[in-house]
Amino acid sequence: MSMKPQPIPEAWRAPIIGFLEYGQAQSFSPETLKTRRAQLVRFAKQSDVPPSQVDRSHITAAMARCKSQSTRRNLRNALVTFFRWCFQEGFTAADLSEFVPRARMANPHPRPCPEQYIEEAMSKATESERVMLALAAEYGLRRGEIAQVHSDNVVTRDDGYSLVINGKGDKQRILPIRENMAQRIQAAKGYVFPGRFGGHVEVSYISKHLSRLLPDGWSAHKLRHRFATTAYAQSHDMLGVSHALGHSSTVVTEHYVALPDNALCTLVNAAALPGESEHIKPCAPRPQTAPPRRANGSIRYPYDGKHGKETASDAPEAVRMALMLTLDFAAWRAQGVQSFDILAEHYAELHRVRAIGHARRSSVVRAAARRLAKVGMIELVPNHLGRIRGNICHDTATLCALAGMLAAEYASKVPR
């Protein structure tokens, strides 16, 4: 079931509705118009002033609230086009689009779904859910594209079958498919995933089913990452992978493709100096194990107790990291340093944080930092860049005293 759209504030009704009509006249897709409406309504409620009273501070605050670079870039596109249109139509006295900060493109962080998770999902999925999984993992379809698959989209070729995919922005692409998938789709004699009241299901329906089958933290989008990574590893054709995914540029595709270790080892070996006889061997793939779960299906994290969940910051490794951070903060404070900016993954590597099961090592460092912030030793600045940023709130003596208490706590938790 889709969420009901939020009502538009009265002062913003005319400009937002007019802008959406303008976008519809420019052939924006229904999904784009829906996204733009939600972004503008959220901005209107957060700014809490009429469009004519919006200033640079309202725009900057809205951009700063975004949780990721991609969200920030999408909001920027919405605000720039909206305020430029508002100025042309007389809703604002100045062109506020000039006040929207630039947002750099996020660095690629591909995260393909492991094969074992897909196999486990297939084993407990229904027949229709297996089709969903296959379309996402084997053919790289988006959730919205999966929802729209129709038996008429299958095209018979001389040497097999192809599927006409209705992508974002009303763009179509054609992708070869296997015979068994073509037969599954043709057997539907209509939409493969029909809606309750005609048409096809909504995107949320596909998301709900795939998220239920995959472990927490893995979604339908990560299945597209899996397709992109596997396809590029076999073909080394970034342009072809980009076309298969329906991307407008290979720059976008780079965010989906994880370069395998084998390729890097081959590159380093190829660049070896003359006379170098040692060749680097690719690392054996680390076995991917599904996270342990409770009887109700929720994940049992490494820091869970027998009779309920402890906090992540109470785990022995988190206490050790809190101790290490406190010692570093004390040393920096003695040197007159007030603020800090730490890359969590690098810090975890430096101090050899033990990764347990599916938990990321950097999450232990972040839990330790939250613990120190909770007792007022530091002040954290929120960010979603994998970094720990903030200010040191106490002097060296206080931090050293806390380090002594943390050392005692860690000693009590480590078995002798």
XYZ file of C-alpha atoms in Angstrom:
416
model
C 0.000 0.000 0.000
C 1.423 3.393 -0.963
C 1.673 6.223 1.545
C -0.907 8.985 1.289
C 0.629 12.214 -0.092
C 1.129 14.943 2.490
C -1.174 17.981 2.106
C 0.372 21.094 0.583
C 0.495 24.131 2.927
C -2.014 26.740 1.786
C 0.590 29.441 1.077
C 2.509 27.021 -1.156
C -0.451 25.447 -2.953
C -0.484 27.683 -6.055
C 3.292 27.608 -6.775
C 3.703 23.856 -6.142
C 0.664 22.839 -8.198
C 1.709 25.220 -10.960
C 5.253 23.852 -10.967
C 4.011 20.252 -11.142
C 1.792 21.169 -14.108
C 4.834 22.776 -15.723
C 6.798 19.559 -15.146
C 3.982 17.482 -16.588
C 4.020 19.711 -19.688
C 7.746 18.955 -19.972
C 6.964 15.197 -19.956
C 8.309 14.473 -16.483
C 7.471 10.915 -15.488
C 4.744 10.351 -12.848
C 7.408 9.020 -10.465
C 9.515 12.171 -10.895
C 6.484 14.401 -10.293
C 5.609 12.403 -7.185
C 9.172 12.791 -5.867
C 9.267 16.533 -6.631
C 5.946 17.060 -4.845
C 7.173 15.255 -1.727
C 10.448 17.229 -1.720
C 8.729 20.595 -2.081
C 6.030 19.863 0.516
C 8.721 18.793 2.989
C 10.715 21.956 2.272
C 7.596 24.119 2.694
C 6.799 22.607 6.098
C 10.394 22.859 7.308
C 10.836 26.481 6.217
C 7.440 27.443 7.759
C 7.222 30.674 5.746
C 5.478 31.591 2.467
C 7.520 31.282 -0.757
C 7.952 35.065 -0.924
C 9.766 35.051 2.470
C 12.170 32.175 1.802
C 15.815 33.234 2.057
C 19.270 31.702 1.835
C 19.152 30.362 5.410
C 16.033 28.247 4.748
C 17.600 26.699 1.642
C 20.945 26.036 3.343
C 19.233 24.403 6.331
C 17.206 22.106 4.071
C 20.333 21.031 2.180
C 22.216 20.431 5.428
C 19.465 18.136 6.729
C 19.959 15.667 3.855
C 21.412 12.375 5.041
C 23.432 11.500 1.928
C 25.122 13.142 -1.028
C 22.686 11.601 -3.513
C 19.693 12.925 -1.514
C 21.341 16.339 -1.371
C 21.920 16.391 -5.128
C 18.325 15.364 -5.828
C 16.990 18.082 -3.521
C 19.242 20.645 -5.162
C 17.851 19.774 -8.604
C 14.306 20.154 -7.277
C 14.939 23.511 -5.557
C 16.883 25.029 -8.462
C 14.213 24.259 -11.049
C 11.363 25.194 -8.678
C 12.711 28.586 -7.573
C 13.809 29.479 -11.092
C 10.243 28.807 -12.260
C 8.809 30.744 -9.270
C 10.890 33.800 -10.176
C 9.751 33.665 -13.793
C 6.100 33.355 -12.717
C 6.318 36.138 -10.128
C 5.914 34.052 -6.956
C 9.288 35.316 -5.643
C 10.899 38.741 -6.010
C 14.390 37.278 -6.583
C 15.773 34.194 -8.267
C 16.380 32.023 -5.191
C 17.924 29.268 -7.322
C 21.196 31.197 -7.087
C 21.241 30.577 -3.313
C 21.061 26.775 -3.561
C 24.498 25.355 -2.598
C 26.252 23.047 -5.011
C 26.383 19.376 -4.055
C 29.254 17.254 -5.217
C 28.643 13.779 -6.574
C 28.999 11.042 -3.967
C 31.973 8.718 -4.173
C 31.151 5.236 -5.497
C 30.365 2.712 -2.754
C 29.069 -0.385 -4.580
C 27.725 -3.114 -2.317
C 26.641 -6.193 -4.303
C 24.410 -8.623 -2.454
C 26.344 -11.841 -1.606
C 25.415 -14.980 -3.524
C 24.623 -16.919 -0.358
C 21.971 -14.403 0.689
C 20.351 -14.704 -2.729
C 20.380 -18.515 -2.555
C 18.810 -18.448 0.917
C 16.165 -16.010 -0.295
C 15.372 -18.260 -3.269
C 14.985 -21.268 -1.000
C 12.219 -19.663 1.084
C 10.568 -17.544 -1.633
C 7.258 -18.242 -3.337
C 7.179 -18.731 -7.098
C 6.299 -15.089 -7.790
C 8.986 -13.910 -5.360
C 11.566 -16.040 -7.176
C 10.693 -14.157 -10.347
C 11.213 -10.873 -8.497
C 14.607 -12.017 -7.214
C 15.697 -13.263 -10.634
C 14.646 -10.084 -12.440
C 16.617 -7.963 -9.950
C 19.724 -10.146 -9.455
C 20.080 -11.788 -12.893
C 18.800 -8.977 -15.114
C 19.369 -5.855 -13.018
C 15.814 -4.475 -13.124
C 14.714 -1.703 -10.783
C 11.788 -2.263 -8.413
C 9.509 -0.081 -10.542
C 10.547 -1.949 -13.682
C 9.824 -5.315 -12.042
C 6.354 -4.124 -11.059
C 5.545 -3.216 -14.681
C 6.683 -6.456 -16.366
C 3.899 -7.657 -18.711
C 3.590 -10.763 -20.849
C 3.430 -8.533 -23.933
C 6.917 -7.233 -23.109
C 8.478 -10.543 -24.165
C 9.783 -10.404 -27.740
C 10.627 -13.595 -29.648
C 13.884 -13.468 -31.611
C 15.364 -15.973 -34.043
C 17.810 -17.182 -31.432
C 15.870 -16.627 -28.215
C 13.844 -14.061 -26.297
C 14.167 -10.432 -25.225
C 12.330 -8.329 -22.675
C 11.198 -4.765 -23.304
C 11.807 -2.877 -20.056
C 9.941 0.320 -19.221
C 12.550 2.296 -17.298
C 12.766 5.626 -15.503
C 11.747 8.717 -17.413
C 9.565 6.661 -19.761
C 12.715 5.248 -21.377
C 12.678 1.764 -22.829
C 15.493 -0.712 -23.249
C 15.608 -4.272 -24.551
C 17.481 -6.997 -22.695
C 17.970 -10.643 -23.716
C 16.385 -13.110 -21.284
C 16.597 -16.857 -20.802
C 13.881 -19.153 -22.109
C 12.661 -20.205 -18.654
C 12.205 -16.556 -17.641
C 10.385 -15.798 -20.911
C 8.012 -18.692 -20.292
C 7.314 -17.536 -16.718
C 6.456 -14.035 -17.918
C 4.331 -15.216 -20.880
C 2.393 -17.585 -18.619
C 1.033 -14.591 -16.676
C -1.031 -13.478 -19.722
C -0.920 -9.917 -18.436
C 1.019 -8.235 -15.685
C 3.277 -10.698 -13.873
C 2.469 -8.893 -10.616
C -1.127 -7.652 -11.032
C -2.602 -5.084 -8.692
C -5.650 -5.725 -6.535
C -7.827 -3.290 -8.470
C -6.370 -3.610 -11.951
C -3.036 -2.603 -13.448
C 0.186 -3.670 -11.765
C 1.398 -3.589 -8.173
C 3.184 -0.554 -6.772
C 6.915 -0.245 -6.154
C 6.390 -0.626 -2.395
C 4.947 -4.110 -2.957
C 8.149 -5.285 -4.654
C 10.301 -3.624 -1.979
C 8.358 -5.226 0.844
C 8.659 -8.751 -0.521
C 12.356 -8.542 -1.443
C 13.296 -6.895 1.858
C 11.481 -9.655 3.736
C 13.488 -12.326 1.912
C 16.930 -10.690 2.281
C 18.833 -10.069 5.548
C 18.596 -6.640 7.147
C 20.704 -4.091 5.318
C 20.251 -5.751 1.920
C 17.637 -4.512 -0.508
C 16.481 -4.848 -4.100
C 18.913 -2.090 -5.067
C 21.857 -4.202 -3.846
C 20.674 -6.945 -6.191
C 21.221 -4.465 -9.036
C 24.719 -3.909 -7.657
C 25.231 -7.658 -7.829
C 24.154 -7.758 -11.476
C 26.410 -4.815 -12.376
C 29.451 -6.255 -10.584
C 29.043 -9.744 -12.032
C 28.323 -8.489 -15.547
C 31.354 -6.186 -15.589
C 33.663 -8.874 -14.154
C 32.720 -11.153 -17.066
C 32.565 -8.603 -19.889
C 34.814 -5.658 -18.867
C 32.346 -3.565 -20.879
C 31.241 -0.629 -18.733
C 29.205 0.891 -21.558
C 27.313 -2.383 -22.076
C 26.620 -2.754 -18.347
C 25.420 0.866 -18.248
C 22.979 0.198 -21.106
C 21.724 -3.000 -19.449
C 21.005 -1.112 -16.223
C 19.267 1.731 -18.048
C 21.744 4.399 -16.941
C 22.207 7.643 -18.849
C 25.970 7.623 -18.238
C 28.741 5.227 -17.248
C 29.551 7.641 -14.408
C 26.380 6.446 -12.682
C 27.257 2.814 -13.401
C 30.579 3.184 -11.571
C 28.581 3.513 -8.350
C 27.211 -0.007 -8.919
C 30.322 -1.954 -9.937
C 32.619 -3.365 -7.254
C 36.036 -4.140 -8.745
C 36.999 -7.738 -7.823
C 40.284 -8.371 -5.977
C 41.395 -10.647 -8.814
C 41.458 -7.702 -11.201
C 43.614 -5.614 -8.855
C 46.076 -8.478 -8.353
C 46.365 -8.869 -12.132
C 47.092 -5.148 -12.510
C 49.796 -5.148 -9.821
C 51.424 -8.256 -11.294
C 51.383 -6.676 -14.757
C 53.219 -3.602 -13.411
C 55.989 -5.632 -11.744
C 59.559 -4.521 -12.514
C 61.769 -6.727 -14.720
C 63.273 -9.564 -12.730
C 60.475 -9.656 -10.155
C 59.512 -13.308 -9.852
C 56.958 -13.136 -7.054
C 53.349 -12.863 -8.179
C 50.530 -11.818 -5.905
C 47.825 -14.414 -5.607
C 44.199 -13.336 -5.270
C 42.772 -13.709 -1.798
C 40.412 -16.610 -1.291
C 36.838 -15.313 -1.085
C 35.650 -14.881 2.465
C 32.691 -17.168 3.178
C 29.493 -15.156 3.510
C 27.393 -16.436 6.371
C 23.879 -15.358 7.081
C 23.519 -13.436 10.360
C 22.087 -15.399 13.309
C 18.436 -14.675 13.998
C 16.061 -14.880 16.924
C 12.898 -16.987 16.956
C 10.871 -13.984 15.721
C 13.180 -13.502 12.734
C 15.086 -10.424 13.978
C 18.878 -10.421 13.783
C 20.831 -11.405 16.903
C 23.780 -9.036 16.887
C 27.187 -9.943 18.367
C 26.531 -7.654 21.345
C 23.148 -9.247 22.193
C 22.862 -10.793 25.628
C 21.148 -14.073 26.462
C 18.147 -12.324 27.981
C 17.852 -9.323 25.684
C 19.907 -6.813 23.815
C 22.744 -4.989 25.493
C 23.820 -1.694 23.990
C 26.486 -1.812 21.299
C 28.713 0.473 23.369
C 28.851 -2.114 26.208
C 30.489 -4.810 24.053
C 34.139 -5.506 25.025
C 35.453 -4.348 21.651
C 33.463 -1.107 21.907
C 34.855 -0.487 25.401
C 38.383 -1.054 24.073
C 37.756 1.393 21.228
C 36.315 3.934 23.669
C 39.554 3.594 25.641
C 41.690 4.089 22.516
C 39.655 7.127 21.450
C 39.873 8.656 24.922
C 43.675 8.281 24.982
C 43.933 9.880 21.536
C 41.611 12.722 22.555
C 43.702 13.319 25.689
C 46.903 13.473 23.619
C 45.337 15.837 21.080
C 43.915 18.043 23.836
C 47.375 18.294 25.386
C 48.606 19.572 22.017
C 45.887 22.223 21.954
C 43.663 20.428 19.419
C 39.966 21.040 20.044
C 38.211 19.309 17.101
C 38.703 15.926 15.417
C 37.847 14.193 12.143
C 38.428 10.421 12.073
C 37.769 7.944 9.265
C 36.016 5.142 11.164
C 37.126 2.287 8.909
C 40.780 3.412 8.985
C 40.690 3.734 12.777
C 39.245 0.231 13.066
C 42.014 -1.105 10.823
C 44.699 0.763 12.792
C 43.584 -0.762 16.089
C 42.733 -4.178 14.626
C 39.113 -4.211 15.648
C 37.756 -7.732 15.455
C 34.882 -8.169 13.016
C 32.311 -10.626 14.332
C 29.970 -12.250 11.814
C 28.234 -9.694 9.607
C 28.988 -6.647 11.771
C 31.252 -4.002 10.232
C 34.351 -3.058 12.203
C 33.701 0.648 11.749
C 30.347 0.269 13.558
C 32.268 -0.681 16.724
C 34.278 2.551 16.525
C 31.114 4.605 15.987
C 29.455 2.905 18.981
C 32.493 3.817 21.116
C 32.286 7.448 19.986
C 28.569 7.575 20.830
C 29.370 6.281 24.297
C 31.866 9.098 24.877
C 29.376 11.649 23.550
C 26.686 10.322 25.895
C 28.812 11.076 28.975
C 29.720 14.514 27.636
C 33.386 13.897 26.849
C 32.956 14.849 23.199
C 30.375 16.531 21.006
C 29.651 14.681 17.744
C 28.736 16.363 14.476
C 26.322 14.160 12.449
C 27.528 13.038 9.025
C 26.967 10.117 6.652
C 30.446 9.927 5.138
C 31.817 7.109 7.304
C 33.663 9.625 9.517
C 33.579 10.561 13.208
C 33.658 14.330 13.575
C 33.220 16.629 16.533
C 34.802 18.596 19.369
C 36.615 17.566 22.557
C 34.726 18.963 25.551
C 37.118 18.296 28.483
C 40.755 18.767 29.419
C 43.530 16.189 29.365
C 43.276 15.329 33.067
C 39.567 14.514 32.860
C 40.079 12.398 29.745
C 42.923 10.474 31.405
C 40.692 9.779 34.414
C 38.010 8.414 32.105
C 40.609 6.279 30.322
C 41.456 4.674 33.663
C 37.814 3.751 34.272
C 37.446 2.350 30.761
C 40.603 0.266 31.187
C 39.181 -1.233 34.382
C 35.848 -1.957 32.695
C 37.558 -3.630 29.738
C 39.677 -5.780 32.060
C 36.517 -6.970 33.823
C 34.882 -7.970 30.531
C 37.799 -9.881 29.007
C 37.973 -13.509 30.200
C 41.263 -14.442 31.849
